[in-house]
PDB file of C-alpha atoms in Angstrom:
ATOM      1  CA  MET A  20       0.000   0.000   0.000  1.00 61.00           C
ATOM      2  CA  GLY A  21       1.457   3.386  -1.028  1.00 70.00           C
ATOM      3  CA  LEU A  22       1.735   6.406   1.241  1.00 65.00           C
ATOM      4  CA  SER A  23      -1.166   8.267  -0.395  1.00 72.00           C
ATOM      5  CA  GLN A  24      -3.337   5.164  -0.049  1.00 74.00           C
ATOM      6  CA  GLU A  25      -2.290   4.788   3.600  1.00 73.00           C
ATOM      7  CA  LEU A  26      -3.189   8.432   4.225  1.00 73.00           C
ATOM      8  CA  ARG A  27      -6.715   7.808   2.956  1.00 78.00           C
ATOM      9  CA  SER A  28      -7.448   4.901   5.280  1.00 86.00           C
ATOM     10  CA  VAL A  29     -10.078   5.717   7.896  1.00 86.00           C
ATOM     11  CA  PRO A  30      -7.818   4.876  10.879  1.00 89.00           C
ATOM     12  CA  ASN A  31      -5.055   7.147   9.569  1.00 90.00           C
ATOM     13  CA  LEU A  32      -7.511   9.941   8.813  1.00 90.00           C
ATOM     14  CA  LEU A  33      -8.741   9.694  12.415  1.00 91.00           C
ATOM     15  CA  SER A  34      -5.138   9.856  13.658  1.00 91.00           C
ATOM     16  CA  LEU A  35      -4.469  12.896  11.450  1.00 92.00           C
ATOM     17  CA  LEU A  36      -7.589  14.585  12.815  1.00 93.00           C
ATOM     18  CA  ARG A  37      -6.385  13.863  16.339  1.00 94.00           C
ATOM     19  CA  LEU A  38      -3.010  15.403  15.488  1.00 94.00           C
ATOM     20  CA  LEU A  39      -4.646  18.514  14.019  1.00 95.00           C
ATOM     21  CA  LEU A  40      -6.730  18.987  17.176  1.00 96.00           C
ATOM     22  CA  VAL A  41      -3.716  18.959  19.547  1.00 96.00           C
ATOM     23  CA  PRO A  42      -3.051  22.722  19.222  1.00 97.00           C
ATOM     24  CA  VAL A  43      -6.780  23.454  19.478  1.00 97.00           C
ATOM     25  CA  PHE A  44      -6.943  21.388  22.664  1.00 97.00           C
ATOM     26  CA  LEU A  45      -3.894  23.120  24.156  1.00 97.00           C
ATOM     27  CA  TRP A  46      -5.243  26.561  23.296  1.00 97.00           C
ATOM     28  CA  LEU A  47      -8.605  25.721  24.911  1.00 97.00           C
ATOM     29  CA  LEU A  48      -6.832  24.412  27.996  1.00 96.00           C
ATOM     30  CA  LEU A  49      -4.594  27.468  28.359  1.00 96.00           C
ATOM     31  CA  ALA A  50      -7.419  29.897  27.575  1.00 96.00           C
ATOM     32  CA  ASP A  51      -9.391  28.344  30.448  1.00 94.00           C
ATOM     33  CA  TYR A  52     -12.106  26.821  28.256  1.00 96.00           C
ATOM     34  CA  LEU A  53     -11.738  23.680  30.317  1.00 95.00           C
ATOM     35  CA  ILE A  54     -14.986  21.946  29.424  1.00 96.00           C
ATOM     36  CA  TRP A  55     -14.277  22.372  25.696  1.00 97.00           C
ATOM     37  CA  ALA A  56     -10.722  21.163  26.242  1.00 96.00           C
ATOM     38  CA  LEU A  57     -12.114  18.120  28.024  1.00 95.00           C
ATOM     39  CA  VAL A  58     -14.542  17.490  25.141  1.00 95.00           C
ATOM     40  CA  ILE A  59     -11.662  17.568  22.623  1.00 95.00           C
ATOM     41  CA  LEU A  60      -9.593  15.288  24.858  1.00 93.00           C
ATOM     42  CA  ALA A  61     -12.501  12.850  25.203  1.00 91.00           C
ATOM     43  CA  LEU A  62     -13.087  12.863  21.435  1.00 92.00           C
ATOM     44  CA  ALA A  63      -9.378  12.252  20.884  1.00 92.00           C
ATOM     45  CA  GLY A  64      -9.493   9.306  23.270  1.00 87.00           C
ATOM     46  CA  ALA A  65     -12.585   7.876  21.609  1.00 88.00           C
ATOM     47  CA  SER A  66     -11.092   8.267  18.135  1.00 89.00           C
ATOM     48  CA  ASP A  67      -7.865   6.624  19.340  1.00 87.00           C
ATOM     49  CA  TRP A  68      -9.878   3.591  20.396  1.00 87.00           C
ATOM     50  CA  LEU A  69     -11.991   3.695  17.232  1.00 89.00           C
ATOM     51  CA  ASP A  70      -9.070   3.918  14.816  1.00 87.00           C
ATOM     52  CA  GLY A  71      -7.506   0.844  16.434  1.00 86.00           C
ATOM     53  CA  VAL A  72     -10.737  -1.128  16.183  1.00 88.00           C
ATOM     54  CA  ILE A  73     -11.255  -0.163  12.543  1.00 90.00           C
ATOM     55  CA  ALA A  74      -7.626  -0.866  11.614  1.00 87.00           C
ATOM     56  CA  ARG A  75      -7.735  -4.365  13.087  1.00 88.00           C
ATOM     57  CA  LYS A  76     -11.262  -5.285  12.007  1.00 91.00           C
ATOM     58  CA  PHE A  77     -10.886  -4.149   8.400  1.00 89.00           C
ATOM     59  CA  ASN A  78      -7.207  -5.075   8.027  1.00 87.00           C
ATOM     60  CA  GLN A  79      -6.139  -1.432   7.655  1.00 85.00           C
ATOM     61  CA  VAL A  80      -3.078  -1.577   9.886  1.00 85.00           C
ATOM     62  CA  THR A  81      -0.392   0.430   8.076  1.00 84.00           C
ATOM     63  CA  GLU A  82       3.209   1.460   8.677  1.00 82.00           C
ATOM     64  CA  LEU A  83       2.056   5.090   8.672  1.00 83.00           C
ATOM     65  CA  GLY A  84      -0.598   4.276  11.267  1.00 85.00           C
ATOM     66  CA  LYS A  85       2.028   2.637  13.461  1.00 82.00           C
ATOM     67  CA  VAL A  86       3.749   6.023  13.587  1.00 83.00           C
ATOM     68  CA  LEU A  87       0.752   8.408  13.544  1.00 87.00           C
ATOM     69  CA  ASP A  88      -1.234   6.743  16.328  1.00 87.00           C
ATOM     70  CA  PRO A  89       1.478   6.758  19.015  1.00 85.00           C
ATOM     71  CA  ALA A  90       2.586  10.232  17.887  1.00 88.00           C
ATOM     72  CA  ALA A  91      -0.930  11.548  18.485  1.00 91.00           C
ATOM     73  CA  ASP A  92      -1.016   9.846  21.892  1.00 87.00           C
ATOM     74  CA  ARG A  93       2.334  11.391  22.875  1.00 88.00           C
ATOM     75  CA  LEU A  94       1.329  14.842  21.681  1.00 93.00           C
ATOM     76  CA  TYR A  95      -1.911  14.755  23.678  1.00 92.00           C
ATOM     77  CA  ILE A  96      -0.002  13.618  26.743  1.00 91.00           C
ATOM     78  CA  PHE A  97       2.587  16.398  26.276  1.00 94.00           C
ATOM     79  CA  ALA A  98      -0.045  19.053  25.554  1.00 96.00           C
ATOM     80  CA  THR A  99      -2.063  18.018  28.606  1.00 94.00           C
ATOM     81  CA  LEU A 100       1.028  17.986  30.816  1.00 95.00           C
ATOM     82  CA  ILE A 101       2.079  21.417  29.563  1.00 96.00           C
ATOM     83  CA  GLY A 102      -1.391  22.911  29.993  1.00 96.00           C
ATOM     84  CA  LEU A 103      -2.071  21.390  33.407  1.00 95.00           C
ATOM     85  CA  THR A 104       1.391  22.391  34.654  1.00 96.00           C
ATOM     86  CA  ILE A 105       1.051  25.984  33.414  1.00 96.00           C
ATOM     87  CA  ASN A 106      -2.465  26.193  34.891  1.00 93.00           C
ATOM     88  CA  GLY A 107      -1.157  24.873  38.208  1.00 93.00           C
ATOM     89  CA  ASN A 108      -3.315  21.732  38.170  1.00 91.00           C
ATOM     90  CA  ILE A 109      -0.414  19.316  38.455  1.00 94.00           C
ATOM     91  CA  PRO A 110       3.026  19.586  40.005  1.00 96.00           C
ATOM     92  CA  LEU A 111       5.977  20.121  37.685  1.00 96.00           C
ATOM     93  CA  TRP A 112       7.575  16.839  38.788  1.00 97.00           C
ATOM     94  CA  LEU A 113       4.745  14.857  37.177  1.00 96.00           C
ATOM     95  CA  ALA A 114       5.354  16.448  33.783  1.00 96.00           C
ATOM     96  CA  VAL A 115       9.133  16.043  34.120  1.00 97.00           C
ATOM     97  CA  VAL A 116       8.936  12.346  35.065  1.00 97.00           C
ATOM     98  CA  ILE A 117       6.669  11.503  32.131  1.00 95.00           C
ATOM     99  CA  ILE A 118       8.498  13.610  29.562  1.00 95.00           C
ATOM    100  CA  ALA A 119      11.906  12.336  30.743  1.00 96.00           C
ATOM    101  CA  ARG A 120      10.978   8.803  29.685  1.00 95.00           C
ATOM    102  CA  ASP A 121      10.199   9.948  26.161  1.00 91.00           C
ATOM    103  CA  VAL A 122      13.398  12.003  26.039  1.00 93.00           C
ATOM    104  CA  MET A 123      15.299   8.841  27.004  1.00 93.00           C
ATOM    105  CA  LEU A 124      13.699   7.010  24.070  1.00 90.00           C
ATOM    106  CA  LEU A 125      14.353   9.932  21.713  1.00 89.00           C
ATOM    107  CA  LEU A 126      18.043   9.538  22.497  1.00 89.00           C
ATOM    108  CA  VAL A 127      17.914   5.804  21.743  1.00 87.00           C
ATOM    109  CA  TYR A 128      15.852   5.758  18.533  1.00 84.00           C
ATOM    110  CA  PRO A 129      18.461   7.474  16.325  1.00 86.00           C
ATOM    111  CA  MET A 130      20.789   4.578  17.147  1.00 85.00           C
ATOM    112  CA  LEU A 131      18.219   2.227  15.635  1.00 83.00           C
ATOM    113  CA  ALA A 132      17.908   4.340  12.510  1.00 82.00           C
ATOM    114  CA  THR A 133      21.671   4.520  11.957  1.00 85.00           C
ATOM    115  CA  HIS A 134      21.755   0.713  12.016  1.00 83.00           C
ATOM    116  CA  GLY A 135      18.871   0.395   9.563  1.00 81.00           C
ATOM    117  CA  TYR A 136      16.106  -0.428  12.029  1.00 81.00           C
ATOM    118  CA  GLY A 137      12.699   1.234  12.149  1.00 75.00           C
ATOM    119  CA  PRO A 138      10.640   1.917  15.255  1.00 74.00           C
ATOM    120  CA  LEU A 139      10.303  -0.922  17.720  1.00 78.00           C
ATOM    121  CA  PRO A 140       6.960  -2.689  18.000  1.00 79.00           C
ATOM    122  CA  VAL A 141       4.786  -1.268  20.735  1.00 80.00           C
ATOM    123  CA  HIS A 142       5.032  -3.312  23.934  1.00 85.00           C
ATOM    124  CA  PHE A 143       1.813  -4.066  25.813  1.00 91.00           C
ATOM    125  CA  LEU A 144       3.250  -2.410  28.959  1.00 93.00           C
ATOM    126  CA  GLY A 145       3.814   0.758  26.936  1.00 90.00           C
ATOM    127  CA  LYS A 146       0.210   0.606  25.761  1.00 87.00           C
ATOM    128  CA  ALA A 147      -0.982   0.002  29.320  1.00 93.00           C
ATOM    129  CA  GLY A 148       1.091   2.920  30.626  1.00 94.00           C
ATOM    130  CA  THR A 149      -0.207   5.226  27.907  1.00 88.00           C
ATOM    131  CA  PHE A 150      -3.754   4.006  28.592  1.00 89.00           C
ATOM    132  CA  ALA A 151      -3.401   4.794  32.308  1.00 94.00           C
ATOM    133  CA  LEU A 152      -1.967   8.252  31.589  1.00 92.00           C
ATOM    134  CA  LEU A 153      -4.718   8.953  29.076  1.00 88.00           C
ATOM    135  CA  TYR A 154      -7.166   8.300  31.914  1.00 91.00           C
ATOM    136  CA  ALA A 155      -5.207  10.137  34.601  1.00 94.00           C
ATOM    137  CA  LEU A 156      -4.762  13.411  32.746  1.00 93.00           C
ATOM    138  CA  PRO A 157      -8.426  13.973  31.806  1.00 93.00           C
ATOM    139  CA  LEU A 158      -9.391  13.064  35.374  1.00 95.00           C
ATOM    140  CA  LEU A 159      -6.950  15.677  36.693  1.00 95.00           C
ATOM    141  CA  LEU A 160      -8.563  18.180  34.324  1.00 93.00           C
ATOM    142  CA  MET A 161     -12.027  17.118  35.512  1.00 95.00           C
ATOM    143  CA  ALA A 162     -10.980  17.758  39.106  1.00 94.00           C
ATOM    144  CA  ASP A 163     -10.340  21.362  38.124  1.00 92.00           C
ATOM    145  CA  ILE A 164     -13.674  21.652  36.336  1.00 94.00           C
ATOM    146  CA  TRP A 165     -15.690  20.070  39.158  1.00 95.00           C
ATOM    147  CA  PRO A 166     -13.819  20.812  42.418  1.00 94.00           C
ATOM    148  CA  ASP A 167     -16.766  19.606  44.513  1.00 96.00           C
ATOM    149  CA  ALA A 168     -16.098  16.093  43.196  1.00 96.00           C
ATOM    150  CA  ASP A 169     -12.367  16.160  44.064  1.00 93.00           C
ATOM    151  CA  PHE A 170     -12.848  13.570  46.789  1.00 96.00           C
ATOM    152  CA  VAL A 171     -13.809  11.011  44.114  1.00 96.00           C
ATOM    153  CA  ILE A 172     -11.922  12.248  41.064  1.00 96.00           C
ATOM    154  CA  LEU A 173      -8.479  12.948  42.552  1.00 96.00           C
ATOM    155  CA  PRO A 174      -7.856   9.509  44.100  1.00 97.00           C
ATOM    156  CA  LEU A 175      -8.756   7.881  40.769  1.00 97.00           C
ATOM    157  CA  ALA A 176      -6.670  10.375  38.816  1.00 97.00           C
ATOM    158  CA  TRP A 177      -3.580   9.892  40.961  1.00 97.00           C
ATOM    159  CA  ALA A 178      -3.965   6.104  40.995  1.00 97.00           C
ATOM    160  CA  PHE A 179      -4.003   6.101  37.190  1.00 97.00           C
ATOM    161  CA  ALA A 180      -1.117   8.604  37.130  1.00 97.00           C
ATOM    162  CA  TYR A 181       1.135   6.512  39.409  1.00 97.00           C
ATOM    163  CA  TRP A 182       0.340   3.285  37.557  1.00 97.00           C
ATOM    164  CA  GLY A 183       0.823   5.032  34.243  1.00 96.00           C
ATOM    165  CA  ILE A 184       4.212   6.420  35.275  1.00 97.00           C
ATOM    166  CA  ALA A 185       5.389   3.035  36.541  1.00 97.00           C
ATOM    167  CA  LEU A 186       4.253   1.140  33.442  1.00 97.00           C
ATOM    168  CA  TYR A 187       5.525   3.878  31.145  1.00 94.00           C
ATOM    169  CA  TRP A 188       9.014   3.676  32.648  1.00 96.00           C
ATOM    170  CA  VAL A 189       9.101  -0.130  32.771  1.00 97.00           C
ATOM    171  CA  ALA A 190       8.150  -0.191  29.079  1.00 95.00           C
ATOM    172  CA  GLY A 191      10.804   2.457  28.394  1.00 94.00           C
ATOM    173  CA  PHE A 192      13.493   0.274  29.946  1.00 95.00           C
ATOM    174  CA  ILE A 193      12.206  -2.709  27.953  1.00 94.00           C
ATOM    175  CA  TYR A 194      12.549  -0.658  24.746  1.00 92.00           C
ATOM    176  CA  VAL A 195      16.084   0.423  25.695  1.00 92.00           C
ATOM    177  CA  ASN A 196      16.994  -3.200  26.405  1.00 93.00           C
ATOM    178  CA  GLN A 197      15.553  -4.269  23.040  1.00 91.00           C
ATOM    179  CA  VAL A 198      17.657  -1.614  21.311  1.00 90.00           C
ATOM    180  CA  ARG A 199      20.756  -2.745  23.205  1.00 90.00           C
ATOM    181  CA  LYS A 200      20.163  -6.364  22.119  1.00 89.00           C
ATOM    182  CA  LEU A 201      19.538  -5.385  18.494  1.00 86.00           C
ATOM    183  CA  LEU A 202      22.668  -3.288  18.314  1.00 86.00           C
ATOM    184  CA  SER A 203      24.869  -5.895  19.966  1.00 87.00           C
ATOM    185  CA  LYS A 204      24.163  -8.491  17.220  1.00 76.00           C
TER     186      LYS A 204
END
């Protein structure tokens, strides 16, 4: 399947739409249109799930999709971390710990490319960590929108955040180990 054909697949179009909405989401978040930001974030999460279902069910898994989908996930995580940190909803350490893992991988991936390897397959722990973070961050935003429900929302949000961080880092070390093994062949 050629690149233009891959771009026209429904899952990839959904991923592209998600990518295009990242700056809109961040602007809404920073401009204090929190409910609209939450709506965009929820739609992005739903379309992330939907594009995966469609890709698998209709055999539309593509190399482009394997790059676009996680890129959209990362950008929403980064945008949410940036917005919630600037707005004072989350402590800076949370953003630093999550972003540091991706910086670690950014330093490792060029080594793969220089040896002729593409991106590593996504590990289920990485998916689980991303899943947990994609629940934690909207919940942290919801706590700001509905402060009277903090007693319910915040424990859930922080539970997902801590699990997400742990799984995210474990998966990161697995990826680094995979790179080390590949390059030592």
